[in-house]
mmCIF file of C-alpha atoms in Angstrom:
data_model
loop_
_atom_site.group_PDB
_atom_site.id
_atom_site.type_symbol
_atom_site.label_atom_id
_atom_site.label_comp_id
_atom_site.label_asym_id
_atom_site.label_seq_id
_atom_site.Cartn_x
_atom_site.Cartn_y
_atom_site.Cartn_z
ATOM 1 C CA MET A 1 -10.516 -5.693 3.032
ATOM 2 C CA LEU A 2 -10.561 -5.299 6.980
ATOM 3 C CA ASP A 3 -11.576 -8.211 9.527
ATOM 4 C CA GLY A 4 -12.890 -6.027 11.598
ATOM 5 C CA ASP A 5 -9.480 -3.292 12.432
ATOM 6 C CA ARG A 6 -6.726 -6.552 11.527
ATOM 7 C CA PRO A 7 -6.194 -6.036 7.393
ATOM 8 C CA THR A 8 -6.713 -9.594 5.896
ATOM 9 C CA LEU A 9 -6.034 -7.949 2.091
ATOM 10 C CA ALA A 10 -5.046 -4.294 0.765
ATOM 11 C CA ILE A 11 -5.569 -3.039 -2.358
ATOM 12 C CA LEU A 12 -4.188 -0.352 -3.846
ATOM 13 C CA ASP A 13 -5.393 1.836 -6.447
ATOM 14 C CA LEU A 14 -2.858 3.230 -8.337
ATOM 15 C CA ASN A 15 -3.584 4.826 -11.233
ATOM 16 C CA ASP A 16 -2.535 8.232 -9.667
ATOM 17 C CA VAL A 17 0.784 7.043 -7.524
ATOM 18 C CA ALA A 18 4.386 7.581 -9.096
ATOM 19 C CA PRO A 19 6.603 3.733 -8.506
ATOM 20 C CA SER A 20 8.652 5.666 -6.268
ATOM 21 C CA ASN A 21 6.060 7.157 -4.109
ATOM 22 C CA PRO A 22 8.371 6.931 -0.707
ATOM 23 C CA GLU A 23 5.286 5.831 0.854
ATOM 24 C CA LEU A 24 4.753 2.754 -1.439
ATOM 25 C CA ALA A 25 7.460 1.306 -0.800
ATOM 26 C CA GLN A 26 6.950 1.721 3.325
ATOM 27 C CA PHE A 27 3.716 -0.034 2.471
ATOM 28 C CA LEU A 28 4.692 -3.215 0.919
ATOM 29 C CA ALA A 29 7.405 -3.652 3.477
ATOM 30 C CA ALA A 30 4.858 -3.126 6.100
ATOM 31 C CA CYS A 31 2.857 -5.538 4.011
ATOM 32 C CA ALA A 32 5.368 -8.783 3.989
ATOM 33 C CA ASP A 33 6.112 -8.002 7.095
ATOM 34 C CA GLY A 34 5.457 -11.410 9.501
ATOM 35 C CA GLU A 35 2.766 -12.862 8.015
ATOM 36 C CA ARG A 36 2.160 -11.272 4.996
ATOM 37 C CA LEU A 37 -0.816 -10.013 3.811
ATOM 38 C CA PRO A 38 -1.838 -10.466 -0.169
ATOM 39 C CA ILE A 39 -2.128 -7.001 -2.105
ATOM 40 C CA LEU A 40 -4.805 -6.886 -4.636
ATOM 41 C CA ALA A 41 -3.450 -3.653 -7.058
ATOM 42 C CA LEU A 42 -5.586 -1.500 -9.390
ATOM 43 C CA PHE A 43 -3.557 0.155 -12.591
ATOM 44 C CA SER A 44 -5.112 1.681 -15.604
ATOM 45 C CA ALA A 45 -3.236 -0.010 -19.148
ATOM 46 C CA GLY A 46 -1.002 2.663 -18.891
ATOM 47 C CA SER A 47 0.518 1.877 -16.174
ATOM 48 C CA LEU A 48 1.398 -0.922 -16.151
ATOM 49 C CA PRO A 49 4.779 -1.621 -17.445
ATOM 50 C CA ALA A 50 5.795 1.182 -14.894
ATOM 51 C CA PHE A 51 4.682 -1.239 -11.977
ATOM 52 C CA GLU A 52 6.812 -4.303 -13.323
ATOM 53 C CA GLN A 53 9.258 -3.735 -10.669
ATOM 54 C CA VAL A 54 7.342 -3.290 -7.926
ATOM 55 C CA GLY A 55 6.141 -5.398 -5.651
ATOM 56 C CA PRO A 56 5.337 -7.575 -4.206
ATOM 57 C CA PHE A 57 1.822 -8.022 -5.731
ATOM 58 C CA ASP A 58 -0.045 -11.069 -5.266
ATOM 59 C CA ASP A 59 -2.702 -9.724 -8.362
ATOM 60 C CA PHE A 60 -4.058 -6.968 -10.732
ATOM 61 C CA ALA A 61 -6.722 -5.809 -12.707
ATOM 62 C CA VAL A 62 -6.384 -3.445 -15.465
ATOM 63 C CA SER A 63 -9.128 -0.122 -15.551
ATOM 64 C CA PRO A 64 -12.073 0.163 -16.602
ATOM 65 C CA PHE A 65 -12.278 -3.043 -14.709
ATOM 66 C CA ARG A 66 -15.356 -4.486 -13.622
ATOM 67 C CA LEU A 67 -16.718 -4.764 -10.026
ATOM 68 C CA PRO A 68 -17.527 -8.522 -10.481
ATOM 69 C CA GLU A 69 -13.877 -8.731 -11.833
ATOM 70 C CA VAL A 70 -12.539 -6.995 -8.640
ATOM 71 C CA ALA A 71 -14.865 -8.693 -5.721
ATOM 72 C CA PHE A 72 -14.083 -12.112 -7.829
ATOM 73 C CA ARG A 73 -10.340 -12.030 -7.896
ATOM 74 C CA ILE A 74 -10.315 -10.566 -3.473
ATOM 75 C CA ARG A 75 -11.855 -13.525 -2.779
ATOM 76 C CA ALA A 76 -9.580 -15.790 -4.820
ATOM 77 C CA LEU A 77 -7.512 -14.373 -3.419
ATOM 78 C CA LEU A 78 -8.972 -14.491 0.544
ATOM 79 C CA ARG A 79 -9.023 -18.518 -0.188
ATOM 80 C CA LYS A 80 -6.203 -18.500 -1.635
ATOM 81 C CA HIS A 81 -3.608 -17.374 1.871
ATOM 82 C CA ALA A 82 -6.537 -18.025 4.435
ATOM 83 C CA PRO A 83 -5.150 -20.410 7.674
ATOM 84 C CA GLU A 84 -4.404 -23.575 6.482
ATOM 85 C CA GLY A 85 -7.869 -25.917 6.696
ATOM 86 C CA VAL A 86 -9.412 -22.889 8.476
ATOM 87 C CA GLY A 87 -12.173 -21.107 6.132
ATOM 88 C CA ALA A 88 -14.704 -18.314 7.094
ATOM 89 C CA ASP A 89 -17.038 -20.429 8.375
ATOM 90 C CA ALA A 90 -14.723 -22.276 10.093
ATOM 91 C CA VAL A 91 -15.448 -23.314 13.926
ATOM 92 C CA ILE A 92 -12.522 -23.951 15.941
ATOM 93 C CA ARG A 93 -12.485 -26.417 18.895
ATOM 94 C CA VAL A 94 -9.278 -25.959 21.055
ATOM 95 C CA GLY A 95 -9.419 -28.169 24.870
ATOM 96 C CA ASP A 96 -12.934 -26.615 25.907
ATOM 97 C CA LEU A 97 -13.013 -23.992 23.693
ATOM 98 C CA VAL A 98 -14.962 -22.826 20.637
ATOM 99 C CA ILE A 99 -14.006 -20.581 18.624
ATOM 100 C CA ASP A 100 -17.230 -20.362 16.247
ATOM 101 C CA LEU A 101 -15.725 -17.409 13.181
ATOM 102 C CA SER A 102 -19.108 -16.739 11.809
ATOM 103 C CA ARG A 103 -20.795 -15.880 13.699
ATOM 104 C CA TYR A 104 -17.652 -13.870 15.859
ATOM 105 C CA GLU A 105 -18.010 -16.471 18.919
ATOM 106 C CA VAL A 106 -16.981 -18.144 21.855
ATOM 107 C CA LEU A 107 -18.202 -20.597 23.660
ATOM 108 C CA GLN A 108 -15.576 -21.908 27.127
ATOM 109 C CA GLY A 109 -17.139 -25.382 28.256
ATOM 110 C CA GLY A 110 -20.806 -24.928 26.554
ATOM 111 C CA LYS A 111 -20.325 -21.008 28.212
ATOM 112 C CA ARG A 112 -21.103 -18.092 26.174
ATOM 113 C CA MET A 113 -17.249 -15.486 26.440
ATOM 114 C CA GLU A 114 -17.859 -12.082 26.597
ATOM 115 C CA LEU A 115 -14.802 -10.863 24.814
ATOM 116 C CA THR A 116 -14.180 -7.288 23.490
ATOM 117 C CA PHE A 117 -13.886 -6.931 19.630
ATOM 118 C CA LYS A 118 -10.019 -6.969 20.166
ATOM 119 C CA GLU A 119 -9.053 -9.548 22.529
ATOM 120 C CA TYR A 120 -11.734 -12.146 20.074
ATOM 121 C CA GLU A 121 -9.233 -11.310 17.135
ATOM 122 C CA LEU A 122 -5.935 -11.517 19.016
ATOM 123 C CA LEU A 123 -7.889 -14.980 19.900
ATOM 124 C CA LYS A 124 -9.209 -15.676 16.276
ATOM 125 C CA PHE A 125 -5.222 -14.810 14.784
ATOM 126 C CA PHE A 126 -3.654 -16.919 17.383
ATOM 127 C CA ALA A 127 -6.228 -20.181 17.073
ATOM 128 C CA THR A 128 -5.840 -19.622 13.315
ATOM 129 C CA ASN A 129 -1.577 -19.885 13.859
ATOM 130 C CA PRO A 130 -1.725 -22.967 16.038
ATOM 131 C CA GLY A 131 1.897 -23.600 17.420
ATOM 132 C CA LYS A 132 3.407 -20.387 16.007
ATOM 133 C CA VAL A 133 5.759 -17.989 17.893
ATOM 134 C CA PHE A 134 4.947 -14.151 17.286
ATOM 135 C CA THR A 135 7.300 -11.279 18.539
ATOM 136 C CA ARG A 136 5.068 -8.469 20.166
ATOM 137 C CA GLU A 137 5.524 -5.656 17.254
ATOM 138 C CA THR A 138 4.455 -8.820 14.993
ATOM 139 C CA LEU A 139 0.813 -9.351 17.175
ATOM 140 C CA LEU A 140 0.675 -4.869 16.832
ATOM 141 C CA ASN A 141 0.617 -5.349 13.067
ATOM 142 C CA ARG A 142 -1.160 -8.256 12.549
ATOM 143 C CA VAL A 143 -4.083 -7.816 14.337
ATOM 144 C CA TRP A 144 -4.316 -3.313 15.049
ATOM 145 C CA GLY A 145 -3.062 -2.758 11.899
ATOM 146 C CA TYR A 146 0.531 -2.304 10.258
ATOM 147 C CA ASP A 147 -0.464 2.672 11.252
ATOM 148 C CA TYR A 148 -0.568 1.718 15.258
ATOM 149 C CA TYR A 149 1.620 3.612 16.847
ATOM 150 C CA GLY A 150 0.956 2.710 20.445
ATOM 151 C CA GLY A 151 3.293 0.195 22.167
ATOM 152 C CA THR A 152 4.268 -2.844 22.287
ATOM 153 C CA ARG A 153 2.326 -2.830 26.673
ATOM 154 C CA THR A 154 -0.281 -2.715 24.767
ATOM 155 C CA VAL A 155 -0.347 -6.669 23.656
ATOM 156 C CA ASP A 156 0.862 -8.109 27.018
ATOM 157 C CA VAL A 157 -2.203 -6.076 28.625
ATOM 158 C CA HIS A 158 -4.994 -7.507 25.902
ATOM 159 C CA ILE A 159 -3.724 -10.907 26.367
ATOM 160 C CA ARG A 160 -3.604 -10.821 30.007
ATOM 161 C CA ARG A 161 -7.476 -9.645 30.267
ATOM 162 C CA LEU A 162 -8.210 -12.866 27.665
ATOM 163 C CA ARG A 163 -6.131 -15.350 29.739
ATOM 164 C CA SER A 164 -8.325 -13.967 32.559
ATOM 165 C CA LYS A 165 -11.676 -14.857 30.678
ATOM 166 C CA ILE A 166 -10.166 -17.943 28.411
ATOM 167 C CA GLU A 167 -8.023 -20.286 31.104
ATOM 168 C CA HIS A 168 -9.977 -19.385 34.619
ATOM 169 C CA GLY A 169 -11.158 -23.537 33.399
ATOM 170 C CA PRO A 170 -8.195 -26.164 33.498
ATOM 171 C CA TYR A 171 -6.482 -25.285 29.913
ATOM 172 C CA VAL A 172 -3.435 -23.136 29.216
ATOM 173 C CA PHE A 173 -3.904 -21.635 25.723
ATOM 174 C CA ILE A 174 -1.428 -18.974 24.869
ATOM 175 C CA ASP A 175 1.776 -19.348 25.979
ATOM 176 C CA THR A 176 5.117 -17.105 26.414
ATOM 177 C CA VAL A 177 7.796 -17.685 25.072
ATOM 178 C CA ARG A 178 10.472 -15.624 27.133
ATOM 179 C CA ASN A 179 12.216 -12.479 25.443
ATOM 180 C CA VAL A 180 10.093 -13.324 22.434
ATOM 181 C CA GLY A 181 6.708 -13.215 22.469
ATOM 182 C CA TYR A 182 3.137 -15.267 22.462
ATOM 183 C CA ARG A 183 2.047 -18.508 20.604
ATOM 184 C CA PHE A 184 -1.348 -20.181 20.603
ATOM 185 C CA ASN A 185 -1.735 -24.104 22.614
ATOM 186 C CA ASP A 186 -3.853 -25.687 20.087
ATOM 187 C CA ARG A 187 -2.692 -29.039 22.895
ATOM 188 C CA PRO A 188 -2.831 -27.538 25.394
ATOM 189 C CA GLU A 189 -2.282 -28.408 29.229
ATOM 190 C CA PRO A 190 -4.434 -28.397 32.237
ATOM 191 C CA GLY A 191 -2.890 -26.179 34.374
ATOM 192 C CA SER A 192 -2.440 -22.299 35.943
ATOM 193 C CA ALA A 193 -1.540 -19.411 33.257
ATOM 194 C CA PRO A 194 1.389 -17.966 33.208
ATOM 195 C CA GLY A 195 1.955 -14.720 34.481
ATOM 196 C CA LEU A 196 3.148 -12.168 32.020
#
């Protein structure tokens, strides 16, 4: 299941996949990097024992499975792995910034901000993980997707553009942590936006 371009949950159909498949191992390692991506595995009854030592899988369903059961398991995993205190219909307020997650809308000082989809996804990721420092590589993995092949300067460019849109007011929302990455400041102080 995708939240825009950023995965929020991996659903793996392992009916025709060998447990020793190197692509599976690579994918599972990518899911475990940074903020861990929850995984729902789909198995045939006969293949279940072969995958006992593979994982970690957060939940699984055995075929033949019914769609309502799989949908229930997906919703349960998304609830379980949602950032603390943040639901899909939440509104995040920081300084004069309002992020409405259900409407994909950002307001600043009551005015609607025009963000690109990727800028919005980046801001949402930061705002739902306040105070945590993320490397450029982790941001690429979590916001662009584990298979994005662009360089880490992509992150710098998007953050610079995002800052130019949301930090023209009195608050500084995105801090640069020198030689590490970036952090979202959920208690912003009035000031001027730092350079990259």
